[in-house]
């Protein structure tokens, strides 16, 4: 049976990198629970979502074993500065990293795009969110170099 | 006295073809970008949510192709300002702290990428091999 890759394996590998960073709160929490941020959570923190796709390419024609994971990281700070610093901290642990997923050949995690800062409320601003999107491509095989 | 007669008609025809290509290539390239943009729009609409909370959103996704004075061809695909629920685009595509993203433009772009490169290669071959073949007709917006 072809190795189509497990989304959960990919998510856990990426989350492990984020959880390992001291001093930054990441949701979903390492102890489990929903992806949603608890009511009353105080910034700074980041909330992470994943989306999987299986685009063609890099594998034999007709084979859908390539997995592309988009990693959406929402950085929430008390202001623009805090959100930007959080973005930099995330980049420091994700960019160009080859995660450990047994049996899969991995590209390094790449940055795809950043959304403009989004203040929660334009007049009495209380938080600023910056969403960065990273991409991880994997396909069956031994660890790539 | 030695005399050499050269038949340059084929060379002259090729020269005329190359000049012709210089005129039609930008139009053909615009058609390739337009077709790619149309495909992305169509798939993005198909992937977009259309439940009871977002009944109009997917119809807000359109495309537009423009060629600048310098010859740069740009295809723009996405929710069109002014259309109903177009403002939800970024929230749906990228999610938020408490809402998972619903990617529909980015995957559509990924899927079109190999087709677009193949079409660009075919265009290059067409310019050399059959420059006077009729151009495909693709609307530049929709």
mmCIF file of C-alpha atoms in Angstrom:
data_model
loop_
_atom_site.group_PDB
_atom_site.id
_atom_site.type_symbol
_atom_site.label_atom_id
_atom_site.label_comp_id
_atom_site.label_asym_id
_atom_site.label_seq_id
_atom_site.Cartn_x
_atom_site.Cartn_y
_atom_site.Cartn_z
ATOM 1 C CA UNK A 1 0.000 0.000 0.000
ATOM 2 C CA UNK A 2 1.285 3.418 -0.901
ATOM 3 C CA UNK A 3 2.462 5.726 1.848
ATOM 4 C CA UNK A 4 0.142 8.709 1.623
ATOM 5 C CA UNK A 5 1.484 10.296 4.782
ATOM 6 C CA UNK A 6 -0.420 11.063 7.948
ATOM 7 C CA UNK A 7 -1.534 14.615 8.592
ATOM 8 C CA UNK A 8 -1.346 13.996 12.321
ATOM 9 C CA UNK A 9 2.316 12.925 12.091
ATOM 10 C CA UNK A 10 3.141 16.117 10.269
ATOM 11 C CA UNK A 11 1.185 18.292 12.693
ATOM 12 C CA UNK A 12 2.813 16.672 15.720
ATOM 13 C CA UNK A 13 6.281 17.121 14.252
ATOM 14 C CA UNK A 14 5.725 20.813 13.628
ATOM 15 C CA UNK A 15 4.027 21.405 16.973
ATOM 16 C CA UNK A 16 6.944 19.713 18.722
ATOM 17 C CA UNK A 17 9.247 22.390 17.329
ATOM 18 C CA UNK A 18 6.961 25.136 18.605
ATOM 19 C CA UNK A 19 6.402 23.555 22.024
ATOM 20 C CA UNK A 20 10.152 23.229 22.492
ATOM 21 C CA UNK A 21 10.568 26.987 22.386
ATOM 22 C CA UNK A 22 10.655 28.365 25.905
ATOM 23 C CA UNK A 23 8.543 31.299 26.962
ATOM 24 C CA UNK A 24 5.995 31.237 24.153
ATOM 25 C CA UNK A 25 2.462 29.972 24.656
ATOM 26 C CA UNK A 26 1.233 27.869 21.770
ATOM 27 C CA UNK A 27 -2.302 26.667 21.052
ATOM 28 C CA UNK A 28 -3.448 23.941 20.768
ATOM 29 C CA UNK A 29 -1.812 23.337 24.137
ATOM 30 C CA UNK A 30 0.806 20.628 24.446
ATOM 31 C CA UNK A 31 -1.410 18.830 26.920
ATOM 32 C CA UNK A 32 -4.121 18.506 24.306
ATOM 33 C CA UNK A 33 -7.517 20.079 24.000
ATOM 34 C CA UNK A 34 -9.214 22.051 21.292
ATOM 35 C CA UNK A 35 -7.363 24.252 18.850
ATOM 36 C CA UNK A 36 -9.375 27.236 19.983
ATOM 37 C CA UNK A 37 -7.744 29.689 22.346
ATOM 38 C CA UNK A 38 -9.242 29.627 25.847
ATOM 39 C CA UNK A 39 -11.409 32.551 26.846
ATOM 40 C CA UNK A 40 -9.343 35.082 28.767
ATOM 41 C CA UNK A 41 -6.009 34.027 27.291
ATOM 42 C CA UNK A 42 -3.492 36.829 27.655
ATOM 43 C CA UNK A 43 -1.185 37.741 24.792
ATOM 44 C CA UNK A 44 1.402 37.029 23.621
ATOM 45 C CA UNK A 45 0.464 33.628 22.261
ATOM 46 C CA UNK A 46 0.230 31.865 18.933
ATOM 47 C CA UNK A 47 -2.514 29.654 17.544
ATOM 48 C CA UNK A 48 -1.644 27.058 14.938
ATOM 49 C CA UNK A 49 -3.786 25.414 12.270
ATOM 50 C CA UNK A 50 -2.883 22.945 9.543
ATOM 51 C CA UNK A 51 -4.333 22.249 6.108
ATOM 52 C CA UNK A 52 -3.301 19.354 3.892
ATOM 53 C CA UNK A 53 -3.237 19.090 0.128
ATOM 54 C CA UNK A 54 -1.932 16.489 -2.308
ATOM 55 C CA UNK A 55 -0.755 18.378 -5.380
ATOM 56 C CA UNK A 56 0.759 16.552 -8.342
ATOM 57 C CA UNK A 57 4.484 16.562 -8.921
ATOM 58 C CA UNK A 58 7.682 15.163 -7.451
ATOM 59 C CA UNK A 59 6.186 11.663 -7.480
ATOM 60 C CA UNK A 60 5.415 9.146 -10.196
ATOM 61 C CA UNK A 61 2.597 10.216 -12.486
ATOM 62 C CA UNK A 62 -0.777 9.237 -11.145
ATOM 63 C CA UNK A 63 0.511 8.739 -7.629
ATOM 64 C CA UNK A 64 -1.007 10.953 -4.942
ATOM 65 C CA UNK A 65 1.556 10.325 -2.230
ATOM 66 C CA UNK A 66 2.989 13.826 -2.069
ATOM 67 C CA UNK A 67 1.645 15.720 0.906
ATOM 68 C CA UNK A 68 1.728 19.490 1.200
ATOM 69 C CA UNK A 69 0.993 20.845 4.646
ATOM 70 C CA UNK A 70 0.254 24.523 5.087
ATOM 71 C CA UNK A 71 0.965 25.731 8.594
ATOM 72 C CA UNK A 72 -1.075 28.771 9.618
ATOM 73 C CA UNK A 73 0.396 30.505 12.641
ATOM 74 C CA UNK A 74 -1.654 33.342 14.128
ATOM 75 C CA UNK A 75 0.603 35.496 16.308
ATOM 76 C CA UNK A 76 -1.297 37.524 18.873
ATOM 77 C CA UNK A 77 0.445 40.321 20.749
ATOM 78 C CA UNK A 78 -0.640 43.266 22.836
ATOM 79 C CA UNK A 79 0.490 45.542 20.006
ATOM 80 C CA UNK A 80 2.246 45.469 16.631
ATOM 81 C CA UNK A 81 5.704 45.181 18.192
ATOM 82 C CA UNK A 82 4.740 42.180 20.281
ATOM 83 C CA UNK A 83 3.107 40.427 17.337
ATOM 84 C CA UNK A 84 6.168 41.018 15.156
ATOM 85 C CA UNK A 85 8.528 39.695 17.820
ATOM 86 C CA UNK A 86 6.371 36.595 18.085
ATOM 87 C CA UNK A 87 6.580 36.161 14.307
ATOM 88 C CA UNK A 88 10.369 36.259 14.531
ATOM 89 C CA UNK A 89 10.377 33.676 17.316
ATOM 90 C CA UNK A 90 8.255 31.312 15.235
ATOM 91 C CA UNK A 91 10.453 31.816 12.199
ATOM 92 C CA UNK A 92 13.489 30.990 14.315
ATOM 93 C CA UNK A 93 12.197 27.494 15.059
ATOM 94 C CA UNK A 94 10.446 26.658 11.764
ATOM 95 C CA UNK A 95 12.323 28.214 8.875
ATOM 96 C CA UNK A 96 14.478 25.800 6.867
ATOM 97 C CA UNK A 97 14.000 23.040 9.431
ATOM 98 C CA UNK A 98 13.633 19.454 8.230
ATOM 99 C CA UNK A 99 11.185 17.859 10.668
ATOM 100 C CA UNK A 100 11.419 14.272 11.808
ATOM 101 C CA UNK A 101 8.708 12.151 10.176
ATOM 102 C CA UNK A 102 9.794 8.523 9.798
ATOM 103 C CA UNK A 103 9.516 7.081 6.308
ATOM 104 C CA UNK A 104 8.965 10.388 4.579
ATOM 105 C CA UNK A 105 11.319 12.495 2.528
ATOM 106 C CA UNK A 106 10.944 16.045 3.708
ATOM 107 C CA UNK A 107 11.580 19.423 2.167
ATOM 108 C CA UNK A 108 12.688 22.039 4.630
ATOM 109 C CA UNK A 109 9.862 24.130 6.033
ATOM 110 C CA UNK A 110 9.488 27.214 3.880
ATOM 111 C CA UNK A 111 7.828 30.540 4.426
ATOM 112 C CA UNK A 112 4.974 31.242 2.053
ATOM 113 C CA UNK A 113 3.421 34.540 3.041
ATOM 114 C CA UNK A 114 2.444 36.886 5.834
ATOM 115 C CA UNK A 115 -0.823 38.690 6.272
ATOM 116 C CA UNK A 116 -0.917 42.345 7.246
ATOM 117 C CA UNK A 117 -1.278 43.050 10.982
ATOM 118 C CA UNK A 118 -4.877 42.827 12.078
ATOM 119 C CA UNK A 119 -5.808 44.945 15.118
ATOM 120 C CA UNK A 120 -8.740 43.592 17.056
ATOM 121 C CA UNK A 121 -10.401 46.943 17.052
ATOM 122 C CA UNK A 122 -9.143 49.984 15.170
ATOM 123 C CA UNK A 123 -9.937 52.610 17.853
ATOM 124 C CA UNK A 124 -9.402 51.041 21.255
ATOM 125 C CA UNK A 125 -6.858 48.467 20.148
ATOM 126 C CA UNK A 126 -6.242 45.652 22.559
ATOM 127 C CA UNK A 127 -4.394 43.058 20.489
ATOM 128 C CA UNK A 128 -2.712 42.728 17.118
ATOM 129 C CA UNK A 129 -2.664 39.497 15.122
ATOM 130 C CA UNK A 130 -0.211 38.673 12.356
ATOM 131 C CA UNK A 131 -0.819 35.457 10.447
ATOM 132 C CA UNK A 132 2.172 33.780 8.820
ATOM 133 C CA UNK A 133 1.844 30.782 6.527
ATOM 134 C CA UNK A 134 4.561 28.143 6.219
ATOM 135 C CA UNK A 135 4.677 25.169 3.853
ATOM 136 C CA UNK A 136 5.999 21.658 4.411
ATOM 137 C CA UNK A 137 6.245 19.215 1.490
ATOM 138 C CA UNK A 138 6.843 15.489 2.040
ATOM 139 C CA UNK A 139 6.623 12.310 -0.028
ATOM 140 C CA UNK A 140 7.452 8.640 0.559
ATOM 141 C CA UNK A 141 11.068 7.662 0.912
ATOM 142 C CA UNK A 142 14.075 7.961 3.098
ATOM 143 C CA UNK A 143 15.153 11.181 4.688
ATOM 144 C CA UNK A 144 16.055 13.730 2.012
ATOM 145 C CA UNK A 145 19.195 15.754 2.053
ATOM 146 C CA UNK B 1 32.753 34.054 -64.619
ATOM 147 C CA UNK B 2 31.335 31.865 -61.830
ATOM 148 C CA UNK B 3 27.764 32.610 -60.810
ATOM 149 C CA UNK B 4 25.834 31.392 -57.797
ATOM 150 C CA UNK B 5 22.076 31.530 -57.565
ATOM 151 C CA UNK B 6 20.585 31.328 -54.054
ATOM 152 C CA UNK B 7 16.942 30.689 -53.324
ATOM 153 C CA UNK B 8 16.301 32.638 -50.121
ATOM 154 C CA UNK B 9 12.530 32.368 -50.185
ATOM 155 C CA UNK B 10 12.379 29.971 -47.212
ATOM 156 C CA UNK B 11 14.697 32.204 -45.228
ATOM 157 C CA UNK B 12 12.575 35.214 -46.115
ATOM 158 C CA UNK B 13 9.440 33.352 -45.101
ATOM 159 C CA UNK B 14 11.047 32.420 -41.783
ATOM 160 C CA UNK B 15 12.096 36.027 -41.277
ATOM 161 C CA UNK B 16 8.498 37.106 -41.881
ATOM 162 C CA UNK B 17 7.290 34.436 -39.441
ATOM 163 C CA UNK B 18 9.635 35.685 -36.736
ATOM 164 C CA UNK B 19 8.396 39.224 -37.224
ATOM 165 C CA UNK B 20 4.835 37.924 -37.042
ATOM 166 C CA UNK B 21 5.628 36.065 -33.828
ATOM 167 C CA UNK B 22 6.845 39.316 -32.299
ATOM 168 C CA UNK B 23 3.373 40.722 -32.829
ATOM 169 C CA UNK B 24 1.236 37.782 -31.755
ATOM 170 C CA UNK B 25 3.385 36.359 -28.909
ATOM 171 C CA UNK B 26 2.187 38.908 -26.319
ATOM 172 C CA UNK B 27 -1.427 38.155 -27.241
ATOM 173 C CA UNK B 28 -0.788 34.415 -27.053
ATOM 174 C CA UNK B 29 0.966 34.810 -23.688
ATOM 175 C CA UNK B 30 -1.962 36.835 -22.394
ATOM 176 C CA UNK B 31 -4.265 34.003 -23.453
ATOM 177 C CA UNK B 32 -2.120 31.508 -21.506
ATOM 178 C CA UNK B 33 -2.264 33.670 -18.369
ATOM 179 C CA UNK B 34 -5.995 34.213 -18.866
ATOM 180 C CA UNK B 35 -6.635 30.485 -19.188
ATOM 181 C CA UNK B 36 -4.576 29.785 -16.068
ATOM 182 C CA UNK B 37 -6.411 32.504 -14.160
ATOM 183 C CA UNK B 38 -9.764 31.162 -15.301
ATOM 184 C CA UNK B 39 -8.821 27.664 -14.145
ATOM 185 C CA UNK B 40 -7.706 28.944 -10.732
ATOM 186 C CA UNK B 41 -10.904 30.945 -10.337
ATOM 187 C CA UNK B 42 -13.042 27.953 -11.280
ATOM 188 C CA UNK B 43 -11.309 25.631 -8.828
ATOM 189 C CA UNK B 44 -11.217 28.242 -6.051
ATOM 190 C CA UNK B 45 -14.974 28.661 -6.428
ATOM 191 C CA UNK B 46 -15.435 24.899 -6.317
ATOM 192 C CA UNK B 47 -13.311 24.568 -3.161
ATOM 193 C CA UNK B 48 -14.779 27.598 -1.392
ATOM 194 C CA UNK B 49 -17.395 27.066 1.320
ATOM 195 C CA UNK B 50 -20.970 27.737 0.323
ATOM 196 C CA UNK B 51 -22.988 26.804 3.383
ATOM 197 C CA UNK B 52 -25.795 28.775 4.957
ATOM 198 C CA UNK B 53 -23.384 31.385 6.371
ATOM 199 C CA UNK B 54 -21.531 32.014 3.135
ATOM 200 C CA UNK B 55 -24.073 31.540 0.327
ATOM 201 C CA UNK B 56 -22.676 34.355 -1.826
ATOM 202 C CA UNK B 57 -18.981 34.170 -1.078
ATOM 203 C CA UNK B 58 -17.846 31.875 -3.873
ATOM 204 C CA UNK B 59 -19.615 33.987 -6.495
ATOM 205 C CA UNK B 60 -17.476 36.925 -5.392
ATOM 206 C CA UNK B 61 -14.329 35.198 -6.704
ATOM 207 C CA UNK B 62 -13.355 36.558 -10.099
ATOM 208 C CA UNK B 63 -10.247 36.995 -12.205
ATOM 209 C CA UNK B 64 -8.786 39.809 -14.233
ATOM 210 C CA UNK B 65 -5.810 39.833 -16.603
ATOM 211 C CA UNK B 66 -3.970 43.012 -17.533
ATOM 212 C CA UNK B 67 -0.933 43.727 -19.676
ATOM 213 C CA UNK B 68 1.130 46.749 -18.686
ATOM 214 C CA UNK B 69 2.719 49.208 -21.077
ATOM 215 C CA UNK B 70 6.009 47.387 -20.489
ATOM 216 C CA UNK B 71 4.476 44.076 -21.536
ATOM 217 C CA UNK B 72 4.160 42.549 -18.083
ATOM 218 C CA UNK B 73 1.119 40.275 -17.935
ATOM 219 C CA UNK B 74 -0.578 39.948 -14.569
ATOM 220 C CA UNK B 75 -3.488 37.711 -13.660
ATOM 221 C CA UNK B 76 -5.329 38.564 -10.442
ATOM 222 C CA UNK B 77 -7.722 36.074 -8.906
ATOM 223 C CA UNK B 78 -9.755 36.524 -5.746
ATOM 224 C CA UNK B 79 -12.856 37.958 -4.118
ATOM 225 C CA UNK B 80 -13.828 41.123 -5.952
ATOM 226 C CA UNK B 81 -14.450 44.161 -3.821
ATOM 227 C CA UNK B 82 -18.073 45.163 -3.882
ATOM 228 C CA UNK B 83 -19.444 41.688 -4.435
ATOM 229 C CA UNK B 84 -21.501 40.135 -1.653
ATOM 230 C CA UNK B 85 -19.421 38.501 1.103
ATOM 231 C CA UNK B 86 -16.157 39.301 -0.706
ATOM 232 C CA UNK B 87 -14.819 40.812 2.521
ATOM 233 C CA UNK B 88 -14.834 37.358 4.103
ATOM 234 C CA UNK B 89 -12.113 36.176 1.752
ATOM 235 C CA UNK B 90 -9.069 36.553 3.983
ATOM 236 C CA UNK B 91 -10.862 35.147 7.013
ATOM 237 C CA UNK B 92 -11.973 32.043 5.110
ATOM 238 C CA UNK B 93 -8.685 31.455 3.293
ATOM 239 C CA UNK B 94 -6.357 32.066 6.251
ATOM 240 C CA UNK B 95 -8.569 31.480 9.275
ATOM 241 C CA UNK B 96 -8.124 33.299 12.559
ATOM 242 C CA UNK B 97 -7.042 32.527 16.085
ATOM 243 C CA UNK B 98 -10.148 30.476 16.720
ATOM 244 C CA UNK B 99 -11.200 29.561 13.200
ATOM 245 C CA UNK B 100 -9.393 27.010 11.079
ATOM 246 C CA UNK B 101 -8.495 28.183 7.584
ATOM 247 C CA UNK B 102 -10.399 26.977 4.564
ATOM 248 C CA UNK B 103 -7.734 27.138 1.843
ATOM 249 C CA UNK B 104 -9.224 27.399 -1.623
ATOM 250 C CA UNK B 105 -7.129 29.905 -3.567
ATOM 251 C CA UNK B 106 -3.701 28.542 -2.602
ATOM 252 C CA UNK B 107 -4.512 24.893 -3.470
ATOM 253 C CA UNK B 108 -6.081 25.996 -6.757
ATOM 254 C CA UNK B 109 -2.867 27.892 -7.528
ATOM 255 C CA UNK B 110 -0.765 24.836 -6.637
ATOM 256 C CA UNK B 111 -2.816 22.610 -8.912
ATOM 257 C CA UNK B 112 -2.616 25.028 -11.823
ATOM 258 C CA UNK B 113 1.149 25.517 -11.578
ATOM 259 C CA UNK B 114 2.232 22.450 -13.626
ATOM 260 C CA UNK B 115 -0.499 23.068 -16.188
ATOM 261 C CA UNK B 116 0.579 26.693 -16.531
ATOM 262 C CA UNK B 117 4.227 25.788 -17.110
ATOM 263 C CA UNK B 118 3.191 23.166 -19.679
ATOM 264 C CA UNK B 119 1.049 25.744 -21.475
ATOM 265 C CA UNK B 120 3.932 28.243 -21.450
ATOM 266 C CA UNK B 121 6.234 25.604 -22.967
ATOM 267 C CA UNK B 122 3.627 24.774 -25.607
ATOM 268 C CA UNK B 123 3.350 28.468 -26.403
ATOM 269 C CA UNK B 124 7.105 28.717 -26.953
ATOM 270 C CA UNK B 125 7.036 25.688 -29.261
ATOM 271 C CA UNK B 126 4.034 27.055 -31.122
ATOM 272 C CA UNK B 127 5.776 30.364 -31.794
ATOM 273 C CA UNK B 128 8.604 28.504 -33.549
ATOM 274 C CA UNK B 129 6.717 25.683 -35.221
ATOM 275 C CA UNK B 130 3.371 27.144 -36.247
ATOM 276 C CA UNK B 131 3.339 30.863 -35.561
ATOM 277 C CA UNK B 132 0.345 31.498 -37.816
ATOM 278 C CA UNK B 133 -1.970 29.041 -36.063
ATOM 279 C CA UNK B 134 -5.093 30.740 -34.721
ATOM 280 C CA UNK B 135 -4.851 32.072 -31.181
ATOM 281 C CA UNK B 136 -7.031 30.545 -28.476
ATOM 282 C CA UNK B 137 -9.813 32.849 -27.374
ATOM 283 C CA UNK B 138 -9.958 33.275 -23.613
ATOM 284 C CA UNK B 139 -11.713 36.221 -21.934
ATOM 285 C CA UNK B 140 -9.369 38.361 -19.858
ATOM 286 C CA UNK B 141 -11.820 38.672 -16.982
ATOM 287 C CA UNK B 142 -14.780 36.923 -15.506
#
